[in-house]
CSV table of C-alpha atoms in Angstrom, one decimal:
chain,number,residue,atom,x,y,z
V,16,PRO,CA,-143.0,-79.6,-60.8
V,17,ALA,CA,-140.5,-81.6,-62.5
V,18,LEU,CA,-141.2,-85.8,-62.5
V,19,SER,CA,-137.9,-87.6,-60.5
V,20,GLY,CA,-137.2,-91.4,-61.3
V,21,ASN,CA,-139.7,-92.5,-62.3
V,22,VAL,CA,-139.9,-89.8,-65.6
V,23,LEU,CA,-141.2,-91.2,-68.3
V,24,ALA,CA,-138.9,-91.0,-71.2
V,25,ALA,CA,-141.1,-89.5,-73.6
V,26,ASP,CA,-141.3,-86.9,-70.5
V,27,VAL,CA,-138.7,-83.9,-72.2
V,28,ALA,CA,-139.5,-80.0,-72.1
V,29,VAL,CA,-139.8,-78.1,-75.1
V,30,PRO,CA,-137.0,-77.1,-76.6
V,31,PRO,CA,-137.1,-73.0,-76.3
V,32,GLY,CA,-138.1,-71.4,-79.9
V,33,GLY,CA,-141.0,-73.8,-80.8
V,34,THR,CA,-143.7,-76.9,-80.4
V,35,ARG,CA,-143.7,-80.0,-79.4
V,36,HIS,CA,-144.6,-81.2,-83.3
V,37,GLU,CA,-141.5,-78.0,-85.1
V,38,GLN,CA,-138.8,-79.2,-83.3
V,39,ALA,CA,-138.8,-82.6,-84.7
V,40,SER,CA,-140.5,-84.8,-86.7
V,41,GLU,CA,-141.8,-87.7,-84.6
V,42,PRO,CA,-142.8,-91.5,-86.3
V,43,LEU,CA,-146.8,-91.6,-85.7
V,44,MET,CA,-148.6,-93.0,-82.4
V,45,ILE,CA,-152.5,-92.9,-83.6
V,46,GLU,CA,-153.5,-93.5,-87.2
V,47,TYR,CA,-157.4,-93.8,-88.6
V,48,ARG,CA,-158.0,-95.4,-91.7
V,49,ASN,CA,-161.6,-94.6,-93.3
V,50,VAL,CA,-163.0,-95.3,-90.2
V,51,HIS,CA,-167.4,-95.2,-89.9
V,52,LYS,CA,-169.3,-96.1,-87.0
V,53,SER,CA,-173.2,-96.0,-86.9
V,54,TYR,CA,-176.1,-96.5,-84.2
V,55,GLY,CA,-178.7,-97.3,-85.7
V,56,ALA,CA,-179.0,-95.8,-89.0
V,57,VAL,CA,-177.4,-92.6,-87.0
V,58,HIS,CA,-174.1,-92.0,-89.5
V,59,VAL,CA,-171.2,-91.3,-86.1
V,60,LEU,CA,-168.5,-91.3,-87.8
V,61,ASN,CA,-168.6,-91.1,-91.6
V,62,GLY,CA,-164.8,-92.2,-93.0
V,63,ILE,CA,-162.3,-90.4,-90.3
V,64,ASN,CA,-159.0,-89.9,-91.3
V,65,LEU,CA,-156.7,-88.8,-89.2
V,66,THR,CA,-152.5,-89.4,-87.7
V,67,ILE,CA,-151.4,-87.8,-84.5
V,68,ASN,CA,-147.5,-88.4,-84.3
V,69,ARG,CA,-146.1,-88.9,-80.4
V,70,GLN,CA,-145.4,-86.1,-77.9
V,71,GLU,CA,-148.0,-84.5,-80.3
V,72,VAL,CA,-151.0,-82.4,-78.4
V,73,VAL,CA,-154.3,-82.8,-81.0
V,74,CYS,CA,-157.5,-80.8,-79.5
V,75,ILE,CA,-160.1,-81.7,-81.4
V,76,ILE,CA,-163.2,-79.4,-81.2
V,77,GLY,CA,-166.4,-79.2,-83.0
V,78,PRO,CA,-170.2,-79.0,-82.5
V,79,SER,CA,-172.2,-81.6,-79.5
V,80,GLY,CA,-173.3,-84.6,-81.3
V,81,SER,CA,-170.3,-84.0,-83.8
V,82,GLY,CA,-168.7,-87.4,-83.1
V,83,LYS,CA,-165.5,-86.0,-81.2
V,84,SER,CA,-166.7,-88.7,-78.7
V,85,THR,CA,-166.4,-91.2,-79.6
V,86,LEU,CA,-163.6,-91.0,-81.7
V,87,LEU,CA,-161.8,-90.8,-79.0
V,88,ARG,CA,-163.4,-93.5,-77.8
V,89,CYS,CA,-162.5,-96.2,-80.3
V,90,ILE,CA,-159.1,-95.8,-79.7
V,91,ASN,CA,-159.1,-97.7,-76.6
V,92,GLY,CA,-162.0,-99.8,-77.6
V,93,LEU,CA,-164.9,-98.9,-75.1
V,94,GLU,CA,-166.5,-97.8,-78.7
V,95,ASN,CA,-166.5,-100.4,-81.4
V,96,TYR,CA,-166.2,-99.2,-85.0
V,97,GLN,CA,-167.8,-101.2,-88.1
V,98,SER,CA,-165.1,-100.0,-91.1
V,99,GLY,CA,-162.1,-98.8,-91.7
V,100,GLU,CA,-158.8,-98.9,-88.6
V,101,ILE,CA,-157.7,-97.6,-85.5
V,102,ILE,CA,-153.2,-98.3,-85.6
V,103,PHE,CA,-152.6,-97.2,-82.2
V,104,ASP,CA,-148.5,-97.8,-82.1
V,105,GLY,CA,-148.4,-100.5,-85.9
V,106,VAL,CA,-151.5,-102.6,-83.0
V,107,GLN,CA,-154.9,-102.5,-85.6
V,108,VAL,CA,-157.3,-102.2,-82.7
V,109,ASP,CA,-160.5,-104.6,-84.5
V,110,GLY,CA,-161.8,-105.0,-81.0
V,111,SER,CA,-159.6,-108.7,-80.2
V,112,GLU,CA,-159.2,-109.0,-76.5
V,113,ARG,CA,-155.3,-109.6,-77.3
V,114,ALA,CA,-155.7,-106.0,-79.2
V,115,LEU,CA,-157.5,-104.1,-76.3
V,116,SER,CA,-155.3,-105.5,-73.0
V,117,GLN,CA,-151.9,-104.5,-75.1
V,118,VAL,CA,-153.6,-100.7,-76.1
V,119,ARG,CA,-155.3,-100.0,-73.3
V,120,GLY,CA,-151.9,-100.3,-71.3
V,121,GLU,CA,-150.2,-97.6,-73.1
V,122,VAL,CA,-153.3,-95.4,-73.4
V,123,ALA,CA,-154.8,-93.7,-70.5
V,124,MET,CA,-158.7,-91.5,-70.3
V,125,VAL,CA,-159.7,-88.6,-68.2
V,126,PHE,CA,-162.9,-88.9,-68.3
V,127,GLN,CA,-166.1,-85.4,-68.1
V,128,ARG,CA,-167.1,-87.8,-64.6
V,129,PHE,CA,-164.1,-88.3,-62.3
V,130,ASN,CA,-165.0,-91.8,-61.4
V,131,LEU,CA,-163.5,-92.3,-58.8
V,132,PHE,CA,-164.0,-95.1,-56.1
V,133,PRO,CA,-165.5,-93.5,-53.1
V,134,HIS,CA,-164.7,-95.9,-50.7
V,135,ARG,CA,-160.8,-95.5,-51.5
V,136,THR,CA,-158.9,-92.4,-50.2
V,137,VAL,CA,-157.1,-90.2,-52.9
V,138,LEU,CA,-153.6,-92.1,-53.0
V,139,GLU,CA,-155.6,-95.5,-52.8
V,140,ASN,CA,-157.2,-94.1,-56.2
V,141,VAL,CA,-154.5,-93.5,-57.8
V,142,THR,CA,-152.1,-96.5,-56.9
V,143,GLU,CA,-155.4,-99.5,-57.0
V,144,GLY,CA,-154.8,-99.4,-61.4
V,145,PRO,CA,-150.1,-100.2,-61.1
V,146,ILE,CA,-151.0,-102.8,-58.1
V,147,TYR,CA,-153.5,-104.8,-59.4
V,148,VAL,CA,-154.1,-104.6,-63.1
V,149,LYS,CA,-150.3,-104.4,-63.3
V,150,GLY,CA,-148.6,-105.8,-60.9
V,151,GLU,CA,-146.8,-103.0,-59.0
V,152,ARG,CA,-145.4,-103.6,-55.4
V,153,PRO,CA,-147.2,-101.7,-52.8
V,154,GLY,CA,-144.2,-99.5,-51.9
V,155,PRO,CA,-142.5,-98.2,-55.5
V,156,ALA,CA,-146.8,-98.5,-56.5
V,157,ARG,CA,-147.4,-95.8,-53.8
V,158,GLU,CA,-144.2,-93.7,-53.5
V,159,TYR,CA,-144.4,-92.9,-57.1
V,160,GLY,CA,-148.8,-92.2,-56.4
V,161,MET,CA,-147.4,-89.1,-53.9
V,162,GLU,CA,-144.9,-88.1,-56.7
V,163,LEU,CA,-147.6,-87.9,-58.9
V,164,LEU,CA,-150.0,-86.2,-57.1
V,165,LYS,CA,-147.7,-83.5,-55.5
V,166,GLN,CA,-147.4,-83.1,-59.5
V,167,VAL,CA,-150.7,-81.9,-59.5
V,168,GLY,CA,-151.7,-80.0,-57.0
V,169,MET,CA,-153.1,-83.2,-54.6
V,170,ASP,CA,-150.8,-84.7,-52.7
V,171,HIS,CA,-152.3,-82.6,-49.3
V,172,LYS,CA,-155.9,-84.9,-50.2
V,173,ALA,CA,-153.9,-88.5,-50.2
V,174,HIS,CA,-156.1,-89.7,-47.5
V,175,SER,CA,-159.3,-87.9,-48.4
V,176,TYR,CA,-162.3,-89.5,-49.8
V,177,PRO,CA,-163.1,-88.3,-53.1
V,178,GLN,CA,-166.3,-86.5,-51.4
V,179,ASP,CA,-164.5,-84.1,-49.2
V,180,LEU,CA,-163.2,-82.5,-52.5
V,181,SER,CA,-164.5,-80.1,-55.6
V,182,GLY,CA,-164.9,-81.3,-59.1
V,183,GLY,CA,-162.0,-80.0,-60.6
V,184,GLN,CA,-159.3,-81.4,-56.6
V,185,GLN,CA,-161.5,-84.4,-58.5
V,186,GLN,CA,-160.5,-84.2,-61.8
V,187,ARG,CA,-157.0,-83.4,-61.0
V,188,VAL,CA,-156.4,-86.7,-59.0
V,189,ALA,CA,-157.9,-88.7,-61.1
V,190,ILE,CA,-155.3,-87.4,-64.1
V,191,ALA,CA,-152.9,-88.2,-61.1
V,192,ARG,CA,-154.2,-91.5,-61.7
V,193,ALA,CA,-154.1,-91.9,-65.4
V,194,LEU,CA,-150.9,-90.9,-65.1
V,195,ALA,CA,-149.9,-93.5,-62.9
V,196,MET,CA,-150.0,-96.3,-64.7
V,197,ARG,CA,-147.1,-95.0,-67.0
V,198,PRO,CA,-149.3,-94.6,-70.4
V,199,ARG,CA,-147.5,-93.8,-73.8
V,200,ALA,CA,-150.7,-91.2,-74.7
V,201,ILE,CA,-152.9,-89.4,-72.5
V,202,LEU,CA,-156.5,-89.0,-73.9
V,203,PHE,CA,-158.8,-86.8,-72.7
V,204,ASP,CA,-162.8,-86.2,-73.1
V,205,GLU,CA,-164.6,-82.5,-72.6
V,206,PRO,CA,-162.4,-83.0,-68.6
V,207,THR,CA,-163.8,-79.7,-68.0
V,208,SER,CA,-167.4,-79.7,-69.1
V,209,ALA,CA,-168.3,-80.9,-65.2
V,210,LEU,CA,-166.8,-78.4,-63.9
V,211,ASP,CA,-167.5,-74.6,-62.4
V,212,PRO,CA,-165.9,-72.1,-64.5
V,213,GLU,CA,-163.5,-71.5,-61.1
V,214,LEU,CA,-162.7,-75.0,-60.9
V,215,VAL,CA,-161.6,-75.1,-64.9
V,216,GLY,CA,-158.4,-72.5,-64.6
V,217,ASP,CA,-156.5,-75.7,-61.9
V,218,VAL,CA,-157.3,-78.6,-64.3
V,219,LEU,CA,-156.5,-76.4,-67.2
V,220,LYS,CA,-152.8,-75.5,-65.5
V,221,VAL,CA,-152.4,-78.7,-65.2
V,222,MET,CA,-153.1,-80.0,-68.5
V,223,ARG,CA,-150.7,-77.5,-70.2
V,224,GLU,CA,-148.0,-78.5,-67.8
V,225,LEU,CA,-148.7,-82.5,-69.1
V,226,ALA,CA,-148.1,-80.9,-72.0
V,227,ASN,CA,-144.3,-78.7,-71.9
V,228,GLN,CA,-143.6,-82.6,-70.8
V,229,GLY,CA,-144.4,-84.3,-73.9
V,230,ARG,CA,-146.9,-86.0,-73.3
V,231,THR,CA,-148.8,-87.3,-76.3
V,232,MET,CA,-152.8,-85.4,-75.7
V,233,VAL,CA,-156.2,-85.8,-77.7
V,234,VAL,CA,-157.9,-83.5,-76.2
V,235,VAL,CA,-161.7,-83.3,-76.9
V,236,THR,CA,-162.2,-80.0,-75.5
V,237,HIS,CA,-164.8,-76.4,-76.3
V,238,GLU,CA,-162.0,-74.5,-74.1
V,239,ILE,CA,-160.9,-71.5,-77.4
V,240,ALA,CA,-157.7,-70.4,-75.3
V,241,PHE,CA,-156.4,-74.0,-74.3
V,242,ALA,CA,-156.4,-75.1,-78.0
V,243,ARG,CA,-154.8,-72.2,-79.1
V,244,GLU,CA,-152.1,-71.4,-76.5
V,245,VAL,CA,-151.4,-75.7,-75.6
V,246,ALA,CA,-152.2,-77.7,-79.0
V,247,ASP,CA,-150.1,-78.6,-82.0
V,248,ARG,CA,-153.0,-79.0,-84.0
V,249,VAL,CA,-156.9,-78.8,-84.0
V,250,VAL,CA,-159.2,-80.5,-85.4
V,251,PHE,CA,-162.6,-80.0,-86.2
V,252,ILE,CA,-165.0,-82.5,-86.3
V,253,ASP,CA,-168.7,-82.2,-87.9
V,254,GLY,CA,-171.4,-84.3,-89.0
V,255,GLY,CA,-168.4,-87.3,-88.4
V,256,VAL,CA,-166.4,-85.8,-90.7
V,257,VAL,CA,-162.8,-83.9,-90.6
V,258,THR,CA,-164.5,-80.6,-91.5
V,259,GLU,CA,-160.6,-78.7,-91.1
V,260,GLU,CA,-157.4,-79.9,-89.3
V,261,GLY,CA,-154.3,-78.0,-88.6
V,262,PRO,CA,-151.5,-76.1,-86.7
V,263,ALA,CA,-153.9,-74.3,-83.3
V,264,ARG,CA,-153.5,-70.9,-84.0
V,265,GLN,CA,-154.3,-70.7,-87.5
V,266,VAL,CA,-157.4,-72.8,-87.1
V,267,LEU,CA,-158.1,-71.0,-84.4
V,268,THR,CA,-158.1,-67.3,-85.3
V,269,ASN,CA,-158.3,-67.6,-90.1
V,270,PRO,CA,-159.8,-70.6,-89.9
V,271,SER,CA,-160.4,-71.7,-93.7
V,272,HIS,CA,-163.7,-73.6,-94.0
V,273,PRO,CA,-166.9,-71.9,-93.7
V,274,ARG,CA,-167.8,-74.3,-90.7
V,275,THR,CA,-165.3,-73.6,-89.0
V,276,ARG,CA,-165.9,-70.1,-88.9
V,277,GLU,CA,-169.2,-70.3,-88.2
V,278,PHE,CA,-168.4,-72.8,-85.2
V,279,LEU,CA,-166.1,-70.9,-83.6
V,280,GLN,CA,-168.5,-67.5,-83.7
V,281,ARG,CA,-170.7,-69.2,-82.6
V,282,VAL,CA,-168.6,-70.4,-79.4
V,283,LEU,CA,-166.2,-67.3,-79.3
V,284,ASN,CA,-169.3,-64.0,-79.3
V,285,PRO,CA,-172.4,-67.2,-77.5
V,286,ILE,CA,-174.1,-63.7,-77.1
V,287,SER,CA,-176.2,-62.8,-80.4
V,288,GLU,CA,-178.3,-60.2,-81.9
V,289,GLU,CA,-181.6,-60.5,-82.4
């Protein structure tokens, strides 16, 4: 169900007949300009150039160790980069406290592990950020928190503790917690990789609904079917380089680069002949 009352301006349904990106030329929100990042002698990001528009869903795929998560974590300063520029809605993410504070107030992140506070209830986990970071009044924050928990199908667990939830339930609470900060963009770092296979579907369903609301989403994922269905664009990264990018169905069904084809063949057909 769609949220009422406190819905953000970006929360608009996708018009019939096309994706968010096809329906309108949305303003640029995130831009990487020749970004480099190294860990010692290991060059993790090697000259990344990439743009992400407002209300666009971009899925980032690639082999393990290719730089996908680092690319994501540089947006909100969880990782520093050595050279180049990252611009979030006109603000340069340059490592300064002022810039990071501004960007982190607009960008939420959902991690592989749920990172819920074990001593707080589900509702308290969702409302702590708005109350103690953004200074919202407890009453309205809790009301909005319950709306979000209802949206992700977890309102019946509002007064439970994380230890009483499955991994998939915890991840849905983590998504509600991210939404509670009223972000303009949401970053997902392989949000289903720590889940049992039978729990993945519930989390992907919530993410699919967020995409349909017009949320700006950058998703690092191995869920190829989800990327094909939901993403406006897919970016394939290998060795810290953007090897291929384009409309999701084009990249995932008819990739132009041999490395992309090889990767997808391995992911979609993991059992190879001896």
